[in-house]
Short mmCIF file of C-alpha atoms in Angstrom, two decimals:
data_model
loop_
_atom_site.label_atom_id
_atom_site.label_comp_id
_atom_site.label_asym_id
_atom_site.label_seq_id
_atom_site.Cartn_x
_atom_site.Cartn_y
_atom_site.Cartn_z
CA UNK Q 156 0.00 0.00 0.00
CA UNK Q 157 2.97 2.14 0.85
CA UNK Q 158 4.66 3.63 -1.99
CA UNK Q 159 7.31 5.49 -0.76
CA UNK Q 160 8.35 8.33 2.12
CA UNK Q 161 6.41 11.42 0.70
CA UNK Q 162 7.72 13.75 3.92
CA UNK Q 163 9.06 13.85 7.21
CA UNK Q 164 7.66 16.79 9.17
CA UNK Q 165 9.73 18.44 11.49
CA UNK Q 166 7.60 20.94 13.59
CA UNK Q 167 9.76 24.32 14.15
CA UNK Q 168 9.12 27.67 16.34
CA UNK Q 169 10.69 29.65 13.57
CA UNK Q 170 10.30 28.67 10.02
CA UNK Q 171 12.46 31.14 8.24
CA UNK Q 172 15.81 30.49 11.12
CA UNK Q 173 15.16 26.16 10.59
CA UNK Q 174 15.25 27.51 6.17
CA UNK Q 175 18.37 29.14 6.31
CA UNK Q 176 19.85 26.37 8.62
CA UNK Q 177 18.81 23.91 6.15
CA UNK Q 178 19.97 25.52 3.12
CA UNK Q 179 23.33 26.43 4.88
CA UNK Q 180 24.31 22.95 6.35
CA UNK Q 181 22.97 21.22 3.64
CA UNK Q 182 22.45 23.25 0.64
CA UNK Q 183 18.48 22.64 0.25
CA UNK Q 184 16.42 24.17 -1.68
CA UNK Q 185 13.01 25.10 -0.38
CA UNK Q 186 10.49 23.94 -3.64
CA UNK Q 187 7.87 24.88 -2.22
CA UNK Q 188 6.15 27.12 0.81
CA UNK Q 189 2.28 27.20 1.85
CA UNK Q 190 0.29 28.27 4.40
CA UNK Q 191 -3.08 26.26 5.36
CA UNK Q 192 -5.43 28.18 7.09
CA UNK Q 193 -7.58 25.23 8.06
CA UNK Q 194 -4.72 23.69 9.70
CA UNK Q 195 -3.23 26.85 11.41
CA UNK Q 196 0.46 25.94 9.73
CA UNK Q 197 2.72 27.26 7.72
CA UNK Q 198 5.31 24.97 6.40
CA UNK Q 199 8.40 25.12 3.42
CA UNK Q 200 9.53 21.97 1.61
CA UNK Q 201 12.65 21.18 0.87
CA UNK Q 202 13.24 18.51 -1.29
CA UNK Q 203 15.80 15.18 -0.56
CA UNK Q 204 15.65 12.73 -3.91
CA UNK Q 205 12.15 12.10 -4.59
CA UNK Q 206 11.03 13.07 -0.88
CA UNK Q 207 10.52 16.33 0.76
CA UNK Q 208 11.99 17.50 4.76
CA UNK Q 209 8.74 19.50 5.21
CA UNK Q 210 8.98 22.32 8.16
CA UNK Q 211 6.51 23.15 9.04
CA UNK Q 212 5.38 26.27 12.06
CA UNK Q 213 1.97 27.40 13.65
CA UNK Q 214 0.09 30.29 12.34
CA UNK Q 215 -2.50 30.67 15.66
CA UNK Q 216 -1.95 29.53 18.81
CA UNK Q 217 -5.04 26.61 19.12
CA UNK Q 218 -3.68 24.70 15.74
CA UNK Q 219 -2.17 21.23 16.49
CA UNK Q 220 1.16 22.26 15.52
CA UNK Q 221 1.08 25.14 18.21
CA UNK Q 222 0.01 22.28 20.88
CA UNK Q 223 2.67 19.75 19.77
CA UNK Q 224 5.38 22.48 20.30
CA UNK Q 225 3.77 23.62 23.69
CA UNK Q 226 3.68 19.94 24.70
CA UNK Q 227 7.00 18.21 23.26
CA UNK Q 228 9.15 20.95 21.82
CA UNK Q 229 10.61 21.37 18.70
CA UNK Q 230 11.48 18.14 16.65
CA UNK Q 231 10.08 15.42 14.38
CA UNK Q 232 5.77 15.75 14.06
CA UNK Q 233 4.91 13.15 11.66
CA UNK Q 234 5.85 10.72 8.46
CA UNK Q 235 4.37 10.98 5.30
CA UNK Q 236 3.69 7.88 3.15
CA UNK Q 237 2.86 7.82 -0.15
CA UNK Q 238 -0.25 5.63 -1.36
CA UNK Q 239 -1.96 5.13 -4.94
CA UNK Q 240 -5.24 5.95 -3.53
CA UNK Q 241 -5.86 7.99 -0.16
CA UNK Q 242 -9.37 6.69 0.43
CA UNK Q 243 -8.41 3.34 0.33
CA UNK Q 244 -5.64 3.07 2.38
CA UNK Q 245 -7.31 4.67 5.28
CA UNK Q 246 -9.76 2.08 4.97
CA UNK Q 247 -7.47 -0.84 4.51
CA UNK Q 248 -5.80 0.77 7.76
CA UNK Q 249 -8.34 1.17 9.97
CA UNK Q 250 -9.65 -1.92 9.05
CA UNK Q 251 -6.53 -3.51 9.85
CA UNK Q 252 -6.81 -1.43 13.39
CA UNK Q 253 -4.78 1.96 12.71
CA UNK Q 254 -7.17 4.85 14.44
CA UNK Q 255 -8.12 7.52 11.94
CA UNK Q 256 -7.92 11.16 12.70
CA UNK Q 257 -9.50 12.32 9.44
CA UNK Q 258 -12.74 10.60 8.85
CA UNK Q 259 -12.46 10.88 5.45
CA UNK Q 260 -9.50 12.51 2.90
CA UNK Q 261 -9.25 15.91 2.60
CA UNK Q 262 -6.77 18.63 1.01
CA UNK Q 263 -3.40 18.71 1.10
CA UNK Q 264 -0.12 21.03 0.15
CA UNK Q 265 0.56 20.33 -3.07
CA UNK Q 266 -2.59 20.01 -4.04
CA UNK Q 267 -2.45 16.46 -2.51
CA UNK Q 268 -5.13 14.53 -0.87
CA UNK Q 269 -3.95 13.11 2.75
CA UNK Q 270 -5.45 11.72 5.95
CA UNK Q 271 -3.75 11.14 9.39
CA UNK Q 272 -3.47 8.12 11.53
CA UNK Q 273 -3.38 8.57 15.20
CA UNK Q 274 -0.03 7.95 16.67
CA UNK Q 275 -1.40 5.84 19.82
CA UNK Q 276 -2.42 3.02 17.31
CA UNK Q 277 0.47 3.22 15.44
CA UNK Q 278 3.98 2.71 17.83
CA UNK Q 279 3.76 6.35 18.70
CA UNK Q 280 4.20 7.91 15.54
CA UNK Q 281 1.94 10.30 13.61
CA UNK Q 282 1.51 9.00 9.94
CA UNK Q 283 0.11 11.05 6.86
CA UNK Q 284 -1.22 9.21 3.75
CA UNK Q 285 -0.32 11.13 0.51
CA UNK Q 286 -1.74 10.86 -2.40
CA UNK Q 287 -0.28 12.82 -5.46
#
C-alpha cells in the first residue's frame, strides 16, 4: 500500500531560522512554501531525492502544531507515506486497526489529498497518507 516516504515533518518555532539552517548545512532548496489556514500551519519543503523534509510552524496559537510544540518541543511531528489511492488506504488501515484522525480525505499542500493516523495506534508515531 505504501509507496514510498512522501515527507518527514519536522515541527519548528521559527520557520524562516530552521530555512536558512537547512539551506546552509545542507544546501536545500526550499520547492515549495504554503500556508493552510484550516490547519493553522505554515510549512516550506525542501526537497531530498524524490522526498521532501517539510517544516513546518503554527500560524494561531489553538492549531495542532502550536500544541505539539507547547507539549513536546521542537522536533520530528509526523511521516508521510505515499499511497496510490488515499481513500483506500485509510480504509485498509483502519480496518486492519490503525485509528483515523480524518474521517475521510481531505486537502493537502501540493494540491495532494492526505489523511492522518493517530499515533497511539500506530507505535507512537503520527503517519500522513499522501496521495499525489
Amino acid at each position: 500500500m505504501l509507496t514510498e516516504i512522501d515527507h518527514v515533518a519536522i515541527a519548528v518555532r521559527d520557520l524562516d531560522a530552521a530555512v536558512l539552517f537547512y539551506e546552509a548545512t545542507f544546501g536545500a532548496v526550499v520547492t515549495h512554501r504554503e500556508t493552510m489556514d484550516d490547519d493553522g500551519v505554515s510549512e516550506a519543503l525542501l526537497a531530498v531525492a524524490e522526498s521532501y523534509v517539510q517544516l513546518i510552524t503554527p500560524t494561531r496559537a489553538d492549531s495542532t502544531v502550536a500544541r505539539f510544540l507547547d507539549a513536546r518541543g521542537e522536533g520530528l511531528h509526523h511521516v508521510g507515506y505515499r499511497v496510490a489511492d488515499c481513500a483506500d488506504a485509510l480504509a485498509a488501515a483502519t480496518a486492519a486497526g490503525a485509528k483515523a484522525v480524518d474521517p475521510t480525505p481531505r486537502r493537502g499542500s501540493r494540491g495532494t489529498t492526505v489523511a492522518f493516523l493517530h499515533p497511539k495506534a500506530s507505535f507512537g508515531t503520527l503517519i500522513e497518507l499522501v496521495q499525489q
